[in-house]
């Protein structure tokens, strides 16, 4: 049973997750075992958690995840890459199933996944609630004292644009929407998924309500002020009105990737 709500739900860009559909119609994700071979440890008990955060004077990054939340798979890959880049002598990263360890989650006020907490010598020194890669990078760097404010602001803009591009290109057909396929959270987004489903289009989604950086950043990146936004092969097609019109054209429909 889900006790913790998630901010959902980007893509399978890095193939860190496998997407499935639950009997209730929600989309959830299952971690591929290979993610555990990266620079990240999986914590499964409270004792492991206590020992991990107290183990050294390194910065300990703990990702509270849920196996059914697609965002968490992508974030695990990001954190593991970040930790590997910064070096095992400075940063150790781990992930734990927030619902499987309620006492730890309760103690650290985990109300949603993903949440990332930074520990030093057993003390929580900072945290990031939600799927916010740029903020995690900034806070980790700041706790390591490895970036000044200007560098980190400069990096953030570049990082955001790189991230938006990566998200847009994560699926041939990619929809930025409010909510996700199983639970659209706005009428326009619902109509868009209904239209795409009606032509059996195969598409990925990203919930812009889960990430304010993406929500605002993509508007200027693509010069399009509203959601939903649909992209084909990395190019913006448009919003609901444009796509509804385009779907009248059989040629256009035939070019869309389709579910098997
Ligand atoms: N007619 C538009 C409707 C989309 C729309 O107006 N979306 C609004 C409300 S969901 C929006 O995204 N506003 C900006 C925001 O919420 O950030 C379309 O074709 O997509």
Coordinates of C-alpha atoms and ligand atoms in Angstrom, one line a residue:
X1 CA 0.0 0.0 0.0
X2 CA 1.2 3.5 -0.7
X3 CA 1.7 5.6 2.3
X4 CA 3.7 8.3 0.7
X5 CA 2.7 10.4 -2.3
X6 CA 5.1 11.0 -5.1
X7 CA 5.8 13.9 -7.4
X8 CA 5.6 12.0 -10.7
X9 CA 7.0 11.2 -13.5
X10 CA 9.6 11.7 -16.2
X11 CA 10.9 9.4 -18.7
X12 CA 12.8 6.2 -19.1
X13 CA 15.5 8.3 -20.7
X14 CA 18.4 6.5 -19.0
X15 CA 16.7 3.2 -18.9
X16 CA 17.2 3.0 -15.2
X17 CA 13.6 2.1 -14.8
X18 CA 11.2 -0.3 -16.5
X19 CA 7.7 1.1 -16.8
X20 CA 4.7 -1.1 -16.0
X21 CA 1.1 -0.5 -15.4
X22 CA -0.5 -1.6 -12.1
X23 CA -3.9 -3.1 -11.9
X24 CA -5.2 0.2 -10.6
X25 CA -4.0 2.0 -13.7
X26 CA -1.2 3.8 -12.0
X27 CA 2.2 3.8 -13.6
X28 CA 5.0 2.6 -11.5
X29 CA 8.6 1.7 -12.0
X30 CA 10.7 -1.3 -11.0
X31 CA 14.5 -0.7 -10.5
X32 CA 16.7 -2.8 -12.8
X33 CA 19.2 -4.6 -10.7
X34 CA 22.1 -3.0 -12.5
X35 CA 21.4 0.3 -10.8
X36 CA 22.7 -1.2 -7.7
X37 CA 26.1 -1.7 -9.3
X38 CA 26.6 2.0 -9.6
X39 CA 28.2 4.3 -7.0
X40 CA 25.2 3.9 -4.7
X41 CA 24.3 1.6 -1.9
X42 CA 20.9 0.3 -1.1
X43 CA 19.9 0.6 2.5
X44 CA 17.3 -2.0 3.7
X45 CA 17.4 -1.7 7.5
X46 CA 17.4 1.0 10.1
X47 CA 20.7 -0.3 11.4
X48 CA 22.2 0.1 7.9
X49 CA 20.9 3.6 7.7
X50 CA 22.3 4.6 11.1
X51 CA 25.6 3.1 10.3
X52 CA 25.7 4.7 6.8
X53 CA 25.0 8.2 7.9
X54 CA 27.4 8.0 10.9
X55 CA 30.1 6.1 9.1
X56 CA 32.5 8.9 8.2
X57 CA 33.0 12.7 7.8
X58 CA 32.1 12.3 4.1
X59 CA 28.9 13.9 2.8
X60 CA 26.3 11.1 2.9
X61 CA 23.5 11.6 0.3
X62 CA 20.4 9.5 1.1
X63 CA 17.6 9.2 -1.5
X64 CA 14.3 8.3 0.0
X65 CA 12.6 6.5 -2.9
X66 CA 9.6 4.3 -3.8
X67 CA 10.0 1.5 -6.3
X68 CA 6.8 2.4 -8.0
X69 CA 7.8 6.1 -8.7
X70 CA 9.4 6.5 -12.0
X71 CA 11.1 9.8 -11.0
X72 CA 13.0 7.9 -8.4
X73 CA 14.7 5.7 -10.9
X74 CA 15.9 8.6 -12.9
X75 CA 17.0 10.4 -9.8
X76 CA 19.0 7.4 -8.6
X77 CA 21.0 7.4 -11.8
X78 CA 21.6 11.1 -11.4
X79 CA 22.8 10.9 -7.8
X80 CA 24.9 7.9 -8.5
X81 CA 26.6 9.7 -11.4
X82 CA 27.1 12.8 -9.3
X83 CA 28.6 10.8 -6.4
X84 CA 31.0 9.1 -8.9
X85 CA 32.0 12.4 -10.4
X86 CA 32.7 14.0 -7.0
X87 CA 34.7 11.0 -5.8
X88 CA 34.0 8.3 -3.2
X89 CA 36.5 10.0 -0.8
X90 CA 34.1 12.9 -0.5
X91 CA 30.6 11.7 -1.2
X92 CA 28.8 8.5 -0.4
X93 CA 25.3 7.9 -1.8
X94 CA 22.6 5.5 -0.9
X95 CA 18.9 4.9 -1.5
X96 CA 16.2 3.5 0.7
X97 CA 12.6 2.5 0.2
X98 CA 10.8 5.2 2.2
X99 CA 7.7 3.0 2.8
X100 CA 9.7 0.0 3.8
X101 CA 11.5 1.9 6.6
X102 CA 8.7 4.0 8.1
X103 CA 10.6 4.7 11.3
X104 CA 13.5 6.3 9.4
X105 CA 11.1 8.1 7.1
X106 CA 9.0 9.4 10.0
X107 CA 12.0 10.6 11.9
X108 CA 13.1 12.6 8.8
X109 CA 9.7 13.9 7.9
X110 CA 9.4 12.2 4.5
X111 CA 6.0 13.1 3.1
X112 CA 6.7 12.4 -0.5
X113 CA 9.2 10.8 -2.8
X114 CA 11.7 11.5 -4.1
X115 CA 13.3 13.3 -1.1
X116 CA 17.0 13.6 -0.8
X117 CA 18.7 14.4 2.6
X118 CA 22.4 15.3 3.0
X119 CA 24.1 14.1 6.2
X120 CA 27.4 14.9 7.8
X121 CA 28.6 13.0 10.8
X122 CA 25.1 11.6 11.3
X123 CA 23.3 15.0 11.2
X124 CA 21.0 16.1 8.4
X125 CA 22.5 19.3 7.1
X126 CA 20.3 19.9 4.1
X127 CA 17.5 18.4 2.1
X128 CA 15.7 18.6 -1.3
X129 CA 12.1 17.6 -1.5
X130 CA 11.0 16.6 -5.0
X131 CA 12.6 15.8 -8.3
X132 CA 15.1 18.7 -8.5
X133 CA 18.4 17.6 -9.9
X134 CA 19.8 21.1 -10.2
X135 CA 19.1 21.8 -6.5
X136 CA 20.6 18.5 -5.4
X137 CA 23.8 19.3 -7.4
X138 CA 23.9 22.8 -6.0
X139 CA 23.4 21.7 -2.4
X140 CA 25.9 18.9 -2.6
X141 CA 28.5 21.2 -4.1
X142 CA 27.8 23.8 -1.5
X143 CA 28.2 21.4 1.4
X144 CA 31.5 20.2 -0.1
X145 CA 32.5 23.9 -0.5
X146 CA 33.3 23.2 -4.2
X147 CA 31.4 25.9 -6.0
X148 CA 30.9 29.6 -5.3
X149 CA 27.5 31.1 -5.8
X150 CA 28.2 32.5 -9.3
X151 CA 29.6 29.3 -10.6
X152 CA 26.7 27.4 -9.3
X153 CA 24.1 29.8 -10.8
X154 CA 25.9 29.7 -14.1
X155 CA 26.0 25.9 -14.0
X156 CA 22.3 25.8 -13.1
X157 CA 21.2 27.5 -16.3
X158 CA 23.3 25.2 -18.5
X159 CA 22.3 22.2 -16.5
X160 CA 18.6 23.0 -16.8
X161 CA 18.8 23.4 -20.6
X162 CA 20.8 20.2 -20.9
X163 CA 18.3 18.5 -18.8
X164 CA 15.3 19.8 -20.7
X165 CA 16.9 18.7 -24.0
X166 CA 17.5 15.2 -22.5
X167 CA 13.9 15.0 -21.3
X168 CA 12.5 16.1 -24.6
X169 CA 14.6 13.5 -26.4
X170 CA 13.9 10.8 -24.0
X171 CA 11.1 9.4 -26.1
X172 CA 10.4 9.8 -29.8
X173 CA 7.0 11.2 -28.7
X174 CA 7.2 13.1 -25.4
X175 CA 4.4 14.8 -23.6
X176 CA 5.0 17.4 -20.9
X177 CA 1.7 17.5 -18.9
X178 CA 0.1 18.1 -15.6
X179 CA -0.1 14.7 -13.9
X180 CA 0.7 11.5 -15.7
X181 CA -1.0 9.1 -18.1
X182 CA -2.8 7.3 -15.4
X183 CA -3.9 10.5 -13.6
X184 CA -3.9 13.7 -15.6
X185 CA -4.3 16.7 -13.3
X186 CA -5.8 19.2 -15.8
X187 CA -8.5 19.0 -18.4
X188 CA -6.2 20.0 -21.2
X189 CA -3.7 17.3 -20.3
X190 CA -6.5 14.7 -20.0
X191 CA -7.8 15.6 -23.4
X192 CA -4.3 15.3 -24.8
X193 CA -3.7 11.8 -23.4
X194 CA -7.2 10.8 -24.5
X195 CA -6.3 11.9 -28.1
X196 CA -2.9 10.2 -28.1
X197 CA -4.4 7.0 -26.6
X198 CA -7.1 7.0 -29.2
X199 CA -4.6 6.7 -32.0
X200 CA -2.5 4.2 -29.9
X201 CA 0.5 6.5 -29.8
X202 CA 3.5 5.3 -27.8
X203 CA 4.7 8.2 -25.7
X204 CA 6.5 9.2 -22.6
X205 CA 5.3 11.8 -20.1
X206 CA 6.8 14.2 -17.6
X207 CA 4.6 15.7 -14.9
X208 CA 5.5 19.4 -14.8
X209 CA 3.7 19.8 -11.5
X210 CA 6.5 17.7 -10.0
X211 CA 9.3 20.2 -10.9
X212 CA 8.9 23.9 -11.0
X213 CA 12.3 24.3 -12.7
X214 CA 11.1 22.2 -15.7
X215 CA 7.6 23.8 -15.6
X216 CA 9.0 27.4 -16.0
X217 CA 12.2 26.5 -17.8
X218 CA 10.5 24.7 -20.7
X219 CA 8.2 27.6 -21.4
X220 CA 11.2 29.8 -22.3
X221 CA 13.3 27.0 -23.7
X222 CA 10.6 26.2 -26.3
X223 CA 8.9 29.6 -26.3
X224 CA 5.5 28.0 -25.5
X225 CA 3.7 29.3 -22.5
X226 CA 1.3 26.5 -21.6
X227 CA 0.9 22.8 -21.0
X228 CA 0.4 20.2 -22.4
X229 CA 3.4 20.4 -24.8
X230 CA 4.0 17.5 -27.2
X231 CA 7.4 16.8 -28.8
X232 CA 8.1 14.5 -31.7
X233 CA 11.7 13.5 -32.4
X234 CA 12.9 16.4 -30.2
X235 CA 10.8 19.1 -31.9
X236 CA 7.9 20.8 -30.3
X237 CA 4.6 20.0 -32.1
X238 CA 2.5 22.3 -29.9
X239 CA -0.3 22.2 -27.3
X240 CA -3.7 20.6 -27.3
X241 CA -5.3 22.7 -30.0
X242 CA -2.4 22.2 -32.5
X243 CA -2.2 18.4 -31.8
X244 CA -6.0 18.0 -32.1
X245 CA -5.8 19.6 -35.5
X246 CA -2.8 17.6 -36.6
X247 CA -4.5 14.3 -35.6
X248 CA -7.1 14.9 -38.3
X249 CA -4.3 14.3 -40.8
X250 CA -3.7 10.6 -41.5
X251 CA -0.2 11.2 -42.7
X252 CA 0.7 12.8 -39.4
X253 CA -0.9 10.0 -37.4
X254 CA 1.0 7.4 -39.5
X255 CA 4.3 9.1 -38.5
X256 CA 3.7 8.7 -34.7
X257 CA 5.3 5.8 -32.8
X258 CA 2.6 3.3 -31.9
X259 CA 2.2 0.9 -29.0
X260 CA 2.9 -2.7 -30.1
Ligands
LIG1 N1 -5.4 25.9 -25.6 C1 -4.2 25.5 -24.9 C2 -4.6 25.2 -23.5 C3 -3.5 25.0 -22.5 C4 -3.5 25.9 -21.3 O1 -4.1 27.0 -21.3 N2 -2.8 25.5 -20.3 C5 -2.7 26.3 -19.1 C6 -3.5 25.8 -17.9 S1 -3.3 24.0 -17.7 C7 -1.2 26.3 -18.6 O2 -0.4 25.5 -18.9 N3 -0.8 27.4 -17.9 C8 0.6 27.6 -17.5 C9 1.0 26.8 -16.3 O3 0.2 26.2 -15.7 O4 2.2 26.8 -16.0 C10 -3.6 24.3 -25.6 O5 -3.9 24.2 -26.8 O6 -2.8 23.5 -25.1

